[in-house]
Amino acid sequence: MREKMLITLTALLSITLVIVLVSNPMPVKAQENGDLIVSGNSVVIINQTEYECRGRVIVKDNGTLIISECEFVFNTSSPGIFVMDNGTLIIDHSDIDSIQAVYSVIVNS
């Protein structure tokens, strides 16, 4: 019984935290001229129809990046997505593409 209550309480706290974080996302321009770095418990939501990134994407130190309903395009010679140190990347109904034939996705959480 106690374990079930603890699990329920943990789930409720997690949901509350997500609601608070998502309701206060950081603004993002339709184009990033350099590396897009999300860190330090920040939540960044990219939900533009098109988004051009001219650098790498780095999500680290408990940061969260949500790419939602977006055509995300890398326009750089060394594209890549790097998720590390408890970073979170959520891609929802989006396309990720690059002007290069290949791009890296490295997850080391």
PDB file of N, CA and C in Angstrom:
ATOM      1  N   MET A   1       0.822  -1.197   0.000  1.00  0.00           N
ATOM      2  CA  MET A   1       0.000   0.000   0.000  1.00  0.00           C
ATOM      3  C   MET A   1       0.868   1.264   0.000  1.00  0.00           C
ATOM      4  N   ARG A   2       1.873   1.265   0.846  1.00  0.00           N
ATOM      5  CA  ARG A   2       2.752   2.435   0.941  1.00  0.00           C
ATOM      6  C   ARG A   2       3.505   2.658  -0.373  1.00  0.00           C
ATOM      7  N   GLU A   3       3.947   1.560  -0.991  1.00  0.00           N
ATOM      8  CA  GLU A   3       4.669   1.656  -2.265  1.00  0.00           C
ATOM      9  C   GLU A   3       3.758   2.219  -3.358  1.00  0.00           C
ATOM     10  N   LYS A   4       2.504   1.802  -3.367  1.00  0.00           N
ATOM     11  CA  LYS A   4       1.552   2.288  -4.362  1.00  0.00           C
ATOM     12  C   LYS A   4       1.309   3.791  -4.189  1.00  0.00           C
ATOM     13  N   MET A   5       1.198   4.248  -2.940  1.00  0.00           N
ATOM     14  CA  MET A   5       1.014   5.675  -2.673  1.00  0.00           C
ATOM     15  C   MET A   5       2.235   6.474  -3.114  1.00  0.00           C
ATOM     16  N   LEU A   6       3.424   5.927  -2.882  1.00  0.00           N
ATOM     17  CA  LEU A   6       4.656   6.601  -3.276  1.00  0.00           C
ATOM     18  C   LEU A   6       4.743   6.729  -4.795  1.00  0.00           C
ATOM     19  N   ILE A   7       4.371   5.675  -5.502  1.00  0.00           N
ATOM     20  CA  ILE A   7       4.383   5.707  -6.968  1.00  0.00           C
ATOM     21  C   ILE A   7       3.382   6.742  -7.481  1.00  0.00           C
ATOM     22  N   THR A   8       2.190   6.772  -6.893  1.00  0.00           N
ATOM     23  CA  THR A   8       1.170   7.742  -7.295  1.00  0.00           C
ATOM     24  C   THR A   8       1.635   9.171  -7.032  1.00  0.00           C
ATOM     25  N   LEU A   9       2.217   9.409  -5.867  1.00  0.00           N
ATOM     26  CA  LEU A   9       2.717  10.739  -5.522  1.00  0.00           C
ATOM     27  C   LEU A   9       3.828  11.173  -6.474  1.00  0.00           C
ATOM     28  N   THR A  10       4.740  10.256  -6.784  1.00  0.00           N
ATOM     29  CA  THR A  10       5.830  10.555  -7.716  1.00  0.00           C
ATOM     30  C   THR A  10       5.277  10.913  -9.096  1.00  0.00           C
ATOM     31  N   ALA A  11       4.286  10.160  -9.560  1.00  0.00           N
ATOM     32  CA  ALA A  11       3.680  10.434 -10.866  1.00  0.00           C
ATOM     33  C   ALA A  11       3.010  11.805 -10.882  1.00  0.00           C
ATOM     34  N   LEU A  12       2.287  12.147  -9.821  1.00  0.00           N
ATOM     35  CA  LEU A  12       1.625  13.450  -9.751  1.00  0.00           C
ATOM     36  C   LEU A  12       2.626  14.595  -9.731  1.00  0.00           C
ATOM     37  N   LEU A  13       3.711  14.437  -8.985  1.00  0.00           N
ATOM     38  CA  LEU A  13       4.744  15.471  -8.948  1.00  0.00           C
ATOM     39  C   LEU A  13       5.405  15.637 -10.311  1.00  0.00           C
ATOM     40  N   SER A  14       5.645  14.522 -11.000  1.00  0.00           N
ATOM     41  CA  SER A  14       6.259  14.583 -12.331  1.00  0.00           C
ATOM     42  C   SER A  14       5.356  15.317 -13.313  1.00  0.00           C
ATOM     43  N   ILE A  15       4.061  15.009 -13.269  1.00  0.00           N
ATOM     44  CA  ILE A  15       3.110  15.670 -14.163  1.00  0.00           C
ATOM     45  C   ILE A  15       3.056  17.165 -13.863  1.00  0.00           C
ATOM     46  N   THR A  16       3.029  17.528 -12.589  1.00  0.00           N
ATOM     47  CA  THR A  16       3.011  18.938 -12.201  1.00  0.00           C
ATOM     48  C   THR A  16       4.255  19.655 -12.699  1.00  0.00           C
ATOM     49  N   LEU A  17       5.423  19.026 -12.562  1.00  0.00           N
ATOM     50  CA  LEU A  17       6.675  19.625 -13.017  1.00  0.00           C
ATOM     51  C   LEU A  17       6.650  19.852 -14.521  1.00  0.00           C
ATOM     52  N   VAL A  18       6.164  18.876 -15.284  1.00  0.00           N
ATOM     53  CA  VAL A  18       6.092  19.018 -16.740  1.00  0.00           C
ATOM     54  C   VAL A  18       5.153  20.158 -17.111  1.00  0.00           C
ATOM     55  N   ILE A  19       4.010  20.259 -16.436  1.00  0.00           N
ATOM     56  CA  ILE A  19       3.059  21.333 -16.732  1.00  0.00           C
ATOM     57  C   ILE A  19       3.694  22.693 -16.463  1.00  0.00           C
ATOM     58  N   VAL A  20       4.383  22.838 -15.352  1.00  0.00           N
ATOM     59  CA  VAL A  20       5.031  24.108 -15.013  1.00  0.00           C
ATOM     60  C   VAL A  20       6.108  24.446 -16.029  1.00  0.00           C
ATOM     61  N   LEU A  21       6.948  23.479 -16.387  1.00  0.00           N
ATOM     62  CA  LEU A  21       8.035  23.745 -17.325  1.00  0.00           C
ATOM     63  C   LEU A  21       7.520  24.072 -18.717  1.00  0.00           C
ATOM     64  N   VAL A  22       6.520  23.329 -19.189  1.00  0.00           N
ATOM     65  CA  VAL A  22       6.018  23.543 -20.539  1.00  0.00           C
ATOM     66  C   VAL A  22       5.218  24.839 -20.618  1.00  0.00           C
ATOM     67  N   SER A  23       4.613  25.271 -19.530  1.00  0.00           N
ATOM     68  CA  SER A  23       3.847  26.511 -19.572  1.00  0.00           C
ATOM     69  C   SER A  23       4.746  27.745 -19.568  1.00  0.00           C
ATOM     70  N   ASN A  24       6.034  27.576 -19.292  1.00  0.00           N
ATOM     71  CA  ASN A  24       6.978  28.695 -19.278  1.00  0.00           C
ATOM     72  C   ASN A  24       8.198  28.419 -20.154  1.00  0.00           C
ATOM     73  N   PRO A  25       7.991  28.042 -21.436  1.00  0.00           N
ATOM     74  CA  PRO A  25       9.147  27.738 -22.277  1.00  0.00           C
ATOM     75  C   PRO A  25       9.905  28.990 -22.674  1.00  0.00           C
ATOM     76  N   MET A  26      11.172  28.787 -23.039  1.00  0.00           N
ATOM     77  CA  MET A  26      11.984  29.895 -23.531  1.00  0.00           C
ATOM     78  C   MET A  26      11.625  30.160 -24.989  1.00  0.00           C
ATOM     79  N   PRO A  27      11.565  31.424 -25.411  1.00  0.00           N
ATOM     80  CA  PRO A  27      11.263  31.729 -26.806  1.00  0.00           C
ATOM     81  C   PRO A  27      12.424  31.334 -27.715  1.00  0.00           C
ATOM     82  N   VAL A  28      12.096  30.926 -28.928  1.00  0.00           N
ATOM     83  CA  VAL A  28      13.107  30.522 -29.901  1.00  0.00           C
ATOM     84  C   VAL A  28      12.805  31.217 -31.218  1.00  0.00           C
ATOM     85  N   LYS A  29      13.849  31.761 -31.853  1.00  0.00           N
ATOM     86  CA  LYS A  29      13.699  32.393 -33.159  1.00  0.00           C
ATOM     87  C   LYS A  29      13.518  31.307 -34.218  1.00  0.00           C
ATOM     88  N   ALA A  30      13.055  31.694 -35.403  1.00  0.00           N
ATOM     89  CA  ALA A  30      12.863  30.745 -36.492  1.00  0.00           C
ATOM     90  C   ALA A  30      14.184  30.303 -37.102  1.00  0.00           C
ATOM     91  N   GLN A  31      15.273  30.917 -36.672  1.00  0.00           N
ATOM     92  CA  GLN A  31      16.586  30.554 -37.198  1.00  0.00           C
ATOM     93  C   GLN A  31      17.610  30.749 -36.092  1.00  0.00           C
ATOM     94  N   GLU A  32      18.519  29.813 -35.978  1.00  0.00           N
ATOM     95  CA  GLU A  32      19.582  29.904 -34.977  1.00  0.00           C
ATOM     96  C   GLU A  32      20.912  30.006 -35.707  1.00  0.00           C
ATOM     97  N   ASN A  33      21.677  31.076 -35.474  1.00  0.00           N
ATOM     98  CA  ASN A  33      22.966  31.284 -36.131  1.00  0.00           C
ATOM     99  C   ASN A  33      24.100  30.781 -35.258  1.00  0.00           C
ATOM    100  N   GLY A  34      24.221  29.516 -35.119  1.00  0.00           N
ATOM    101  CA  GLY A  34      25.244  28.917 -34.272  1.00  0.00           C
ATOM    102  C   GLY A  34      24.641  27.760 -33.510  1.00  0.00           C
ATOM    103  N   ASP A  35      25.379  27.259 -32.541  1.00  0.00           N
ATOM    104  CA  ASP A  35      24.895  26.120 -31.773  1.00  0.00           C
ATOM    105  C   ASP A  35      23.671  26.504 -30.950  1.00  0.00           C
ATOM    106  N   LEU A  36      22.691  25.624 -30.944  1.00  0.00           N
ATOM    107  CA  LEU A  36      21.522  25.763 -30.083  1.00  0.00           C
ATOM    108  C   LEU A  36      21.801  24.916 -28.852  1.00  0.00           C
ATOM    109  N   ILE A  37      22.021  25.569 -27.708  1.00  0.00           N
ATOM    110  CA  ILE A  37      22.385  24.866 -26.482  1.00  0.00           C
ATOM    111  C   ILE A  37      21.258  25.048 -25.470  1.00  0.00           C
ATOM    112  N   VAL A  38      20.733  23.928 -24.984  1.00  0.00           N
ATOM    113  CA  VAL A  38      19.683  23.939 -23.971  1.00  0.00           C
ATOM    114  C   VAL A  38      20.251  23.246 -22.745  1.00  0.00           C
ATOM    115  N   SER A  39      20.305  23.967 -21.616  1.00  0.00           N
ATOM    116  CA  SER A  39      20.912  23.388 -20.411  1.00  0.00           C
ATOM    117  C   SER A  39      20.307  24.022 -19.165  1.00  0.00           C
ATOM    118  N   GLY A  40      20.736  23.522 -18.010  1.00  0.00           N
ATOM    119  CA  GLY A  40      20.373  24.136 -16.738  1.00  0.00           C
ATOM    120  C   GLY A  40      18.888  24.141 -16.433  1.00  0.00           C
ATOM    121  N   ASN A  41      18.209  23.014 -16.599  1.00  0.00           N
ATOM    122  CA  ASN A  41      16.775  22.873 -16.316  1.00  0.00           C
ATOM    123  C   ASN A  41      15.889  23.729 -17.219  1.00  0.00           C
ATOM    124  N   SER A  42      16.429  24.281 -18.297  1.00  0.00           N
ATOM    125  CA  SER A  42      15.632  25.072 -19.243  1.00  0.00           C
ATOM    126  C   SER A  42      14.784  24.152 -20.108  1.00  0.00           C
ATOM    127  N   VAL A  43      13.636  24.660 -20.527  1.00  0.00           N
ATOM    128  CA  VAL A  43      12.781  23.961 -21.481  1.00  0.00           C
ATOM    129  C   VAL A  43      12.637  24.874 -22.689  1.00  0.00           C
ATOM    130  N   VAL A  44      12.989  24.361 -23.864  1.00  0.00           N
ATOM    131  CA  VAL A  44      12.859  25.119 -25.110  1.00  0.00           C
ATOM    132  C   VAL A  44      11.929  24.340 -26.022  1.00  0.00           C
ATOM    133  N   ILE A  45      10.923  25.025 -26.552  1.00  0.00           N
ATOM    134  CA  ILE A  45       9.978  24.398 -27.472  1.00  0.00           C
ATOM    135  C   ILE A  45      10.118  25.072 -28.831  1.00  0.00           C
ATOM    136  N   ILE A  46      10.366  24.270 -29.850  1.00  0.00           N
ATOM    137  CA  ILE A  46      10.407  24.763 -31.229  1.00  0.00           C
ATOM    138  C   ILE A  46       9.169  24.204 -31.909  1.00  0.00           C
ATOM    139  N   ASN A  47       8.240  25.083 -32.237  1.00  0.00           N
ATOM    140  CA  ASN A  47       7.015  24.621 -32.891  1.00  0.00           C
ATOM    141  C   ASN A  47       6.646  25.491 -34.093  1.00  0.00           C
ATOM    142  N   GLN A  48       7.653  26.123 -34.693  1.00  0.00           N
ATOM    143  CA  GLN A  48       7.420  26.844 -35.936  1.00  0.00           C
ATOM    144  C   GLN A  48       7.248  25.829 -37.067  1.00  0.00           C
ATOM    145  N   THR A  49       6.599  26.245 -38.143  1.00  0.00           N
ATOM    146  CA  THR A  49       6.439  25.369 -39.300  1.00  0.00           C
ATOM    147  C   THR A  49       7.798  24.968 -39.856  1.00  0.00           C
ATOM    148  N   GLU A  50       8.717  25.935 -39.969  1.00  0.00           N
ATOM    149  CA  GLU A  50      10.070  25.670 -40.453  1.00  0.00           C
ATOM    150  C   GLU A  50      11.073  26.298 -39.491  1.00  0.00           C
ATOM    151  N   TYR A  51      12.169  25.590 -39.263  1.00  0.00           N
ATOM    152  CA  TYR A  51      13.214  26.093 -38.366  1.00  0.00           C
ATOM    153  C   TYR A  51      14.567  25.748 -38.976  1.00  0.00           C
ATOM    154  N   GLU A  52      15.425  26.740 -39.137  1.00  0.00           N
ATOM    155  CA  GLU A  52      16.752  26.529 -39.708  1.00  0.00           C
ATOM    156  C   GLU A  52      17.803  26.685 -38.613  1.00  0.00           C
ATOM    157  N   CYS A  53      18.634  25.669 -38.450  1.00  0.00           N
ATOM    158  CA  CYS A  53      19.696  25.693 -37.441  1.00  0.00           C
ATOM    159  C   CYS A  53      21.041  25.713 -38.158  1.00  0.00           C
ATOM    160  N   ARG A  54      21.845  26.744 -37.904  1.00  0.00           N
ATOM    161  CA  ARG A  54      23.155  26.880 -38.549  1.00  0.00           C
ATOM    162  C   ARG A  54      24.278  26.488 -37.602  1.00  0.00           C
ATOM    163  N   GLY A  55      24.047  25.464 -36.847  1.00  0.00           N
ATOM    164  CA  GLY A  55      25.040  24.950 -35.901  1.00  0.00           C
ATOM    165  C   GLY A  55      24.605  23.578 -35.420  1.00  0.00           C
ATOM    166  N   ARG A  56      25.107  23.192 -34.267  1.00  0.00           N
ATOM    167  CA  ARG A  56      24.737  21.910 -33.671  1.00  0.00           C
ATOM    168  C   ARG A  56      23.655  22.132 -32.619  1.00  0.00           C
ATOM    169  N   VAL A  57      22.966  21.065 -32.262  1.00  0.00           N
ATOM    170  CA  VAL A  57      21.996  21.090 -31.168  1.00  0.00           C
ATOM    171  C   VAL A  57      22.617  20.327 -30.007  1.00  0.00           C
ATOM    172  N   ILE A  58      22.704  20.984 -28.851  1.00  0.00           N
ATOM    173  CA  ILE A  58      23.281  20.362 -27.658  1.00  0.00           C
ATOM    174  C   ILE A  58      22.266  20.505 -26.527  1.00  0.00           C
ATOM    175  N   VAL A  59      21.826  19.369 -25.986  1.00  0.00           N
ATOM    176  CA  VAL A  59      20.889  19.356 -24.862  1.00  0.00           C
ATOM    177  C   VAL A  59      21.605  18.679 -23.704  1.00  0.00           C
ATOM    178  N   LYS A  60      21.791  19.413 -22.577  1.00  0.00           N
ATOM    179  CA  LYS A  60      22.584  18.871 -21.474  1.00  0.00           C
ATOM    180  C   LYS A  60      22.126  19.435 -20.135  1.00  0.00           C
ATOM    181  N   ASP A  61      22.693  18.904 -19.081  1.00  0.00           N
ATOM    182  CA  ASP A  61      22.480  19.414 -17.715  1.00  0.00           C
ATOM    183  C   ASP A  61      21.004  19.609 -17.381  1.00  0.00           C
ATOM    184  N   ASN A  62      20.207  18.565 -17.587  1.00  0.00           N
ATOM    185  CA  ASN A  62      18.769  18.565 -17.278  1.00  0.00           C
ATOM    186  C   ASN A  62      17.946  19.482 -18.172  1.00  0.00           C
ATOM    187  N   GLY A  63      18.504  19.980 -19.260  1.00  0.00           N
ATOM    188  CA  GLY A  63      17.741  20.789 -20.203  1.00  0.00           C
ATOM    189  C   GLY A  63      16.802  19.910 -21.015  1.00  0.00           C
ATOM    190  N   THR A  64      15.728  20.503 -21.527  1.00  0.00           N
ATOM    191  CA  THR A  64      14.759  19.779 -22.348  1.00  0.00           C
ATOM    192  C   THR A  64      14.496  20.572 -23.621  1.00  0.00           C
ATOM    193  N   LEU A  65      14.617  19.898 -24.757  1.00  0.00           N
ATOM    194  CA  LEU A  65      14.286  20.489 -26.050  1.00  0.00           C
ATOM    195  C   LEU A  65      13.133  19.699 -26.642  1.00  0.00           C
ATOM    196  N   ILE A  66      12.069  20.415 -27.007  1.00  0.00           N
ATOM    197  CA  ILE A  66      10.903  19.798 -27.636  1.00  0.00           C
ATOM    198  C   ILE A  66      10.775  20.389 -29.034  1.00  0.00           C
ATOM    199  N   ILE A  67      10.845  19.526 -30.040  1.00  0.00           N
ATOM    200  CA  ILE A  67      10.638  19.935 -31.433  1.00  0.00           C
ATOM    201  C   ILE A  67       9.290  19.360 -31.835  1.00  0.00           C
ATOM    202  N   SER A  68       8.317  20.230 -32.090  1.00  0.00           N
ATOM    203  CA  SER A  68       6.946  19.780 -32.298  1.00  0.00           C
ATOM    204  C   SER A  68       6.361  20.373 -33.577  1.00  0.00           C
ATOM    205  N   GLU A  69       5.827  19.508 -34.421  1.00  0.00           N
ATOM    206  CA  GLU A  69       5.160  19.909 -35.662  1.00  0.00           C
ATOM    207  C   GLU A  69       5.999  20.910 -36.443  1.00  0.00           C
ATOM    208  N   CYS A  70       7.214  20.496 -36.750  1.00  0.00           N
ATOM    209  CA  CYS A  70       8.200  21.405 -37.328  1.00  0.00           C
ATOM    210  C   CYS A  70       9.022  20.686 -38.398  1.00  0.00           C
ATOM    211  N   GLU A  71       9.426  21.426 -39.415  1.00  0.00           N
ATOM    212  CA  GLU A  71      10.435  20.941 -40.353  1.00  0.00           C
ATOM    213  C   GLU A  71      11.747  21.592 -39.923  1.00  0.00           C
ATOM    214  N   PHE A  72      12.576  20.829 -39.241  1.00  0.00           N
ATOM    215  CA  PHE A  72      13.827  21.301 -38.655  1.00  0.00           C
ATOM    216  C   PHE A  72      14.950  20.976 -39.626  1.00  0.00           C
ATOM    217  N   VAL A  73      15.672  21.997 -40.096  1.00  0.00           N
ATOM    218  CA  VAL A  73      16.713  21.791 -41.103  1.00  0.00           C
ATOM    219  C   VAL A  73      18.047  22.318 -40.584  1.00  0.00           C
ATOM    220  N   PHE A  74      19.063  21.449 -40.633  1.00  0.00           N
ATOM    221  CA  PHE A  74      20.429  21.877 -40.341  1.00  0.00           C
ATOM    222  C   PHE A  74      21.010  22.504 -41.597  1.00  0.00           C
ATOM    223  N   ASN A  75      21.496  23.739 -41.500  1.00  0.00           N
ATOM    224  CA  ASN A  75      22.150  24.414 -42.617  1.00  0.00           C
ATOM    225  C   ASN A  75      23.573  24.752 -42.174  1.00  0.00           C
ATOM    226  N   THR A  76      24.388  23.717 -42.052  1.00  0.00           N
ATOM    227  CA  THR A  76      25.755  23.864 -41.565  1.00  0.00           C
ATOM    228  C   THR A  76      26.599  22.719 -42.112  1.00  0.00           C
ATOM    229  N   SER A  77      27.897  22.909 -42.113  1.00  0.00           N
ATOM    230  CA  SER A  77      28.786  21.863 -42.631  1.00  0.00           C
ATOM    231  C   SER A  77      29.020  20.739 -41.620  1.00  0.00           C
ATOM    232  N   SER A  78      28.699  20.970 -40.337  1.00  0.00           N
ATOM    233  CA  SER A  78      28.904  19.911 -39.331  1.00  0.00           C
ATOM    234  C   SER A  78      27.680  19.781 -38.423  1.00  0.00           C
ATOM    235  N   PRO A  79      26.558  19.300 -38.982  1.00  0.00           N
ATOM    236  CA  PRO A  79      25.336  19.205 -38.194  1.00  0.00           C
ATOM    237  C   PRO A  79      25.380  18.044 -37.206  1.00  0.00           C
ATOM    238  N   GLY A  80      24.621  18.176 -36.134  1.00  0.00           N
ATOM    239  CA  GLY A  80      24.529  17.082 -35.179  1.00  0.00           C
ATOM    240  C   GLY A  80      23.630  17.424 -34.010  1.00  0.00           C
ATOM    241  N   ILE A  81      23.080  16.388 -33.407  1.00  0.00           N
ATOM    242  CA  ILE A  81      22.281  16.516 -32.193  1.00  0.00           C
ATOM    243  C   ILE A  81      22.999  15.730 -31.113  1.00  0.00           C
ATOM    244  N   PHE A  82      23.277  16.383 -29.997  1.00  0.00           N
ATOM    245  CA  PHE A  82      23.997  15.759 -28.887  1.00  0.00           C
ATOM    246  C   PHE A  82      23.158  15.915 -27.622  1.00  0.00           C
ATOM    247  N   VAL A  83      22.793  14.800 -27.011  1.00  0.00           N
ATOM    248  CA  VAL A  83      22.012  14.804 -25.772  1.00  0.00           C
ATOM    249  C   VAL A  83      22.866  14.133 -24.711  1.00  0.00           C
ATOM    250  N   MET A  84      23.147  14.853 -23.607  1.00  0.00           N
ATOM    251  CA  MET A  84      24.049  14.319 -22.578  1.00  0.00           C
ATOM    252  C   MET A  84      23.678  14.857 -21.201  1.00  0.00           C
ATOM    253  N   ASP A  85      24.251  14.267 -20.179  1.00  0.00           N
ATOM    254  CA  ASP A  85      24.113  14.735 -18.793  1.00  0.00           C
ATOM    255  C   ASP A  85      22.660  15.005 -18.410  1.00  0.00           C
ATOM    256  N   ASN A  86      21.818  13.978 -18.565  1.00  0.00           N
ATOM    257  CA  ASN A  86      20.393  14.046 -18.202  1.00  0.00           C
ATOM    258  C   ASN A  86      19.593  15.030 -19.041  1.00  0.00           C
ATOM    259  N   GLY A  87      20.051  15.336 -20.233  1.00  0.00           N
ATOM    260  CA  GLY A  87      19.261  16.152 -21.148  1.00  0.00           C
ATOM    261  C   GLY A  87      18.129  15.321 -21.736  1.00  0.00           C
ATOM    262  N   THR A  88      17.080  16.004 -22.200  1.00  0.00           N
ATOM    263  CA  THR A  88      15.930  15.325 -22.789  1.00  0.00           C
ATOM    264  C   THR A  88      15.604  15.969 -24.129  1.00  0.00           C
ATOM    265  N   LEU A  89      15.434  15.138 -25.151  1.00  0.00           N
ATOM    266  CA  LEU A  89      15.032  15.593 -26.478  1.00  0.00           C
ATOM    267  C   LEU A  89      13.734  14.890 -26.836  1.00  0.00           C
ATOM    268  N   ILE A  90      12.705  15.676 -27.168  1.00  0.00           N
ATOM    269  CA  ILE A  90      11.416  15.130 -27.586  1.00  0.00           C
ATOM    270  C   ILE A  90      11.145  15.647 -28.991  1.00  0.00           C
ATOM    271  N   ILE A  91      10.952  14.722 -29.928  1.00  0.00           N
ATOM    272  CA  ILE A  91      10.622  15.084 -31.308  1.00  0.00           C
ATOM    273  C   ILE A  91       9.221  14.557 -31.578  1.00  0.00           C
ATOM    274  N   ASP A  92       8.286  15.471 -31.838  1.00  0.00           N
ATOM    275  CA  ASP A  92       6.879  15.116 -31.975  1.00  0.00           C
ATOM    276  C   ASP A  92       6.350  15.601 -33.322  1.00  0.00           C
ATOM    277  N   HIS A  93       5.955  14.669 -34.178  1.00  0.00           N
ATOM    278  CA  HIS A  93       5.387  14.994 -35.484  1.00  0.00           C
ATOM    279  C   HIS A  93       6.245  16.006 -36.243  1.00  0.00           C
ATOM    280  N   SER A  94       7.541  15.746 -36.314  1.00  0.00           N
ATOM    281  CA  SER A  94       8.482  16.667 -36.952  1.00  0.00           C
ATOM    282  C   SER A  94       9.424  15.917 -37.879  1.00  0.00           C
ATOM    283  N   ASP A  95       9.982  16.642 -38.837  1.00  0.00           N
ATOM    284  CA  ASP A  95      11.006  16.107 -39.731  1.00  0.00           C
ATOM    285  C   ASP A  95      12.320  16.798 -39.412  1.00  0.00           C
ATOM    286  N   ILE A  96      13.398  16.014 -39.321  1.00  0.00           N
ATOM    287  CA  ILE A  96      14.737  16.553 -39.116  1.00  0.00           C
ATOM    288  C   ILE A  96      15.510  16.286 -40.403  1.00  0.00           C
ATOM    289  N   ASP A  97      16.101  17.317 -40.988  1.00  0.00           N
ATOM    290  CA  ASP A  97      16.821  17.164 -42.250  1.00  0.00           C
ATOM    291  C   ASP A  97      18.085  18.014 -42.206  1.00  0.00           C
ATOM    292  N   SER A  98      18.938  17.819 -43.203  1.00  0.00           N
ATOM    293  CA  SER A  98      20.201  18.540 -43.259  1.00  0.00           C
ATOM    294  C   SER A  98      20.594  18.786 -44.700  1.00  0.00           C
ATOM    295  N   ILE A  99      21.350  19.882 -44.924  1.00  0.00           N
ATOM    296  CA  ILE A  99      21.886  20.109 -46.261  1.00  0.00           C
ATOM    297  C   ILE A  99      23.017  19.122 -46.540  1.00  0.00           C
ATOM    298  N   GLN A 100      23.569  18.524 -45.500  1.00  0.00           N
ATOM    299  CA  GLN A 100      24.605  17.498 -45.637  1.00  0.00           C
ATOM    300  C   GLN A 100      23.940  16.130 -45.809  1.00  0.00           C
ATOM    301  N   ALA A 101      24.652  15.205 -46.415  1.00  0.00           N
ATOM    302  CA  ALA A 101      24.105  13.868 -46.624  1.00  0.00           C
ATOM    303  C   ALA A 101      23.924  13.113 -45.307  1.00  0.00           C
ATOM    304  N   VAL A 102      24.751  13.422 -44.318  1.00  0.00           N
ATOM    305  CA  VAL A 102      24.729  12.700 -43.046  1.00  0.00           C
ATOM    306  C   VAL A 102      24.823  13.699 -41.901  1.00  0.00           C
ATOM    307  N   TYR A 103      24.127  13.411 -40.809  1.00  0.00           N
ATOM    308  CA  TYR A 103      24.308  14.193 -39.581  1.00  0.00           C
ATOM    309  C   TYR A 103      24.310  13.244 -38.391  1.00  0.00           C
ATOM    310  N   SER A 104      24.953  13.659 -37.322  1.00  0.00           N
ATOM    311  CA  SER A 104      25.116  12.816 -36.136  1.00  0.00           C
ATOM    312  C   SER A 104      23.985  13.041 -35.147  1.00  0.00           C
ATOM    313  N   VAL A 105      23.581  11.949 -34.504  1.00  0.00           N
ATOM    314  CA  VAL A 105      22.700  12.021 -33.344  1.00  0.00           C
ATOM    315  C   VAL A 105      23.372  11.187 -32.269  1.00  0.00           C
ATOM    316  N   ILE A 106      23.822  11.843 -31.202  1.00  0.00           N
ATOM    317  CA  ILE A 106      24.544  11.151 -30.133  1.00  0.00           C
ATOM    318  C   ILE A 106      23.791  11.368 -28.829  1.00  0.00           C
ATOM    319  N   VAL A 107      23.383  10.269 -28.209  1.00  0.00           N
ATOM    320  CA  VAL A 107      22.666  10.329 -26.937  1.00  0.00           C
ATOM    321  C   VAL A 107      23.521   9.645 -25.891  1.00  0.00           C
ATOM    322  N   ASN A 108      23.886  10.393 -24.861  1.00  0.00           N
ATOM    323  CA  ASN A 108      24.708   9.863 -23.772  1.00  0.00           C
ATOM    324  C   ASN A 108      24.179  10.437 -22.467  1.00  0.00           C
ATOM    325  N   SER A 109      22.962  10.048 -22.109  1.00  0.00           N
ATOM    326  CA  SER A 109      22.353  10.558 -20.889  1.00  0.00           C
ATOM    327  C   SER A 109      22.704   9.622 -19.791  1.00  0.00           C
TER     328      SER A 109
END
